[in-house]
Amino acid sequence: MKNNMKFRTALFLALALTIAVLTIDLVSKYLIELYLPNIGDSASFLPGFINFVVVHNNGAAWNSFAGMQVLLIILTSLVLALFIVFFALRYKRNGEKTSKLLAVAFGFVVGGSLGNLFDRIAFGYVRDFLNFEFMSFPVFNLADTFVCIGMILLVIYFIFFFDKEGKSKKEKNKKIINDENKEK
């Protein structure tokens, strides 16, 4: 399976996934609040595996940076800006082609980050509701899930595709230079 696609197509894919992830996250949080309106309310979803429980997280992962909403908003905004700059620089470096995997990772990370950023700005906390019953793990939401999946995809991209993209462009440029030299 080829990993490369035209940059415009990759950009469209990334933006579509960003919008889809953001929508899924915000709708899921809305529905949870509609049916479980109070902090601590819970409902069984997959008994013995996962349930819904309403938690307002005013920190980051594992409640780190609790109560530091302004700092978390600034950090999230900076990370999002850096991620967008990285995506743009990959286009500048690779020209018309870019990675499908990078586009999907981008859509997942940016969409999930925007979902939690929206919560921080609108409510002063992140609305979490997914709870593993079979293990001790912090309550989380779909935005967190998409960010984690996106970061895993990004790691895979860096391990398997990042260098190859640069090498293929260098090889192409070297071939063009060699062809020009042969013509002389």
XYZ file of C-alpha atoms in Angstrom:
184
model
C 0.000 0.000 0.000
C 1.378 3.384 -1.010
C 1.636 5.930 1.734
C 2.019 9.040 -0.440
C -0.766 11.189 -1.817
C -1.071 14.636 -3.347
C -0.707 17.345 -0.739
C -4.104 18.918 -1.492
C -5.778 15.546 -1.022
C -3.835 14.984 2.211
C -4.802 18.438 3.441
C -8.464 17.749 2.653
C -8.246 14.384 4.445
C -6.599 15.989 7.489
C -9.189 18.776 7.660
C -12.106 16.360 7.164
C -10.789 14.127 9.953
C -10.210 17.147 12.192
C -13.832 18.242 11.733
C -15.151 14.677 12.157
C -13.131 14.033 15.332
C -14.098 17.402 16.812
C -17.768 16.769 16.013
C -17.742 13.216 17.413
C -16.044 14.446 20.593
C -18.370 17.388 21.213
C -21.532 15.419 20.390
C -20.485 12.562 22.694
C -19.845 15.010 25.537
C -23.178 16.718 24.906
C -25.050 13.398 24.953
C -23.347 12.273 28.154
C -24.287 15.553 29.842
C -27.847 15.212 28.540
C -28.345 11.735 30.015
C -25.961 11.967 32.986
C -26.202 15.611 34.082
C -24.381 15.507 37.439
C -20.741 14.951 38.354
C -20.343 11.357 39.497
C -23.426 10.079 37.621
C -22.677 6.773 35.946
C -24.182 4.207 33.626
C -23.010 0.789 32.544
C -21.951 0.540 28.911
C -20.063 -2.739 28.517
C -20.378 -4.432 31.941
C -17.057 -5.479 33.392
C -15.156 -3.537 30.731
C -16.189 0.099 30.415
C -18.818 2.376 31.872
C -19.768 6.031 31.653
C -19.058 8.256 34.636
C -19.207 12.051 34.565
C -15.967 13.733 35.651
C -14.852 17.334 35.237
C -11.082 17.348 34.812
C -9.547 20.741 35.508
C -6.058 19.448 34.724
C -4.357 17.424 32.012
C -3.634 13.690 31.887
C -3.914 12.048 35.321
C -5.064 15.459 36.592
C -1.559 16.925 36.233
C -1.487 20.737 36.116
C -4.822 20.785 37.978
C -6.294 24.267 38.164
C -3.862 25.702 35.599
C -6.389 26.211 32.803
C -4.706 29.289 31.316
C -1.370 27.458 31.093
C -3.062 24.404 29.546
C -4.883 26.589 27.000
C -1.621 28.302 26.052
C 0.311 25.005 25.843
C -2.393 23.329 23.768
C -2.521 26.319 21.416
C 1.277 26.296 21.017
C 1.376 22.555 20.354
C -1.421 22.894 17.785
C 0.453 25.749 16.080
C 3.678 23.704 15.998
C 1.824 20.713 14.589
C 0.334 22.869 11.813
C 3.758 24.375 11.042
C 5.278 20.875 10.884
C 2.592 19.743 8.425
C 3.231 22.834 6.265
C 6.997 22.288 6.363
C 6.543 18.696 5.208
C 4.725 20.095 2.187
C 7.527 22.580 1.536
C 10.125 19.825 1.827
C 8.303 17.136 -0.158
C 6.493 19.250 -2.735
C 3.293 17.882 -4.171
C 3.361 14.558 -2.317
C 2.907 13.878 1.357
C 2.054 10.990 3.638
C -1.487 9.644 4.145
C -0.407 8.488 7.576
C 0.741 12.003 8.486
C -2.593 13.417 7.281
C -4.587 10.944 9.391
C -2.374 11.523 12.447
C -2.778 15.272 11.942
C -6.582 15.027 11.760
C -6.803 12.873 14.884
C -4.415 14.947 17.017
C -5.732 18.342 15.931
C -9.409 17.314 16.165
C -8.980 15.771 19.612
C -6.892 18.668 20.874
C -9.479 21.165 19.645
C -12.229 19.213 21.430
C -10.469 19.442 24.780
C -9.365 23.027 24.096
C -13.001 23.957 23.472
C -13.947 22.464 26.856
C -11.172 24.325 28.674
C -12.173 27.659 27.146
C -15.962 27.191 27.354
C -16.237 25.454 30.742
C -12.899 25.784 32.538
C -12.500 21.996 32.605
C -12.531 18.993 30.281
C -15.604 16.767 30.271
C -14.478 13.160 30.754
C -16.793 10.159 30.875
C -15.151 6.890 29.757
C -14.033 4.643 32.597
C -12.352 1.245 32.401
C -13.935 -1.030 35.019
C -11.329 -3.779 34.793
C -8.331 -1.626 35.703
C -7.374 1.509 37.569
C -7.100 4.158 34.859
C -8.140 7.822 34.753
C -11.517 8.682 33.268
C -11.078 10.009 29.726
C -13.055 11.093 26.659
C -13.077 10.478 22.924
C -10.810 13.477 22.253
C -8.159 11.868 24.467
C -8.566 8.619 22.554
C -8.138 10.296 19.169
C -5.096 12.265 20.365
C -3.471 9.042 21.617
C -4.222 7.165 18.393
C -2.948 10.132 16.373
C 0.274 10.256 18.378
C 0.819 6.516 17.888
C 0.324 7.016 14.138
C 2.755 9.926 14.241
C 5.394 7.741 15.917
C 4.850 5.088 13.224
C 5.208 7.810 10.590
C 8.517 8.974 12.069
C 9.881 5.439 12.380
C 8.880 4.136 8.957
C 8.182 7.043 6.577
C 9.815 10.319 7.668
C 13.328 9.574 6.352
C 12.079 7.780 3.246
C 10.151 10.854 2.116
C 13.264 12.998 2.324
C 15.422 10.359 0.633
C 13.003 9.888 -2.274
C 12.994 13.634 -2.972
C 16.802 13.778 -2.777
C 17.047 10.806 -5.139
C 14.638 12.480 -7.548
C 16.660 15.716 -7.461
C 19.902 13.759 -7.939
C 18.371 11.993 -10.972
C 17.325 15.342 -12.471
C 20.842 16.727 -11.979
C 22.393 13.591 -13.499
C 20.025 13.768 -16.467
C 20.900 17.437 -17.012
C 24.621 16.623 -16.845
C 24.201 13.814 -19.389
C 22.477 16.209 -21.781
C 25.469 18.586 -21.642
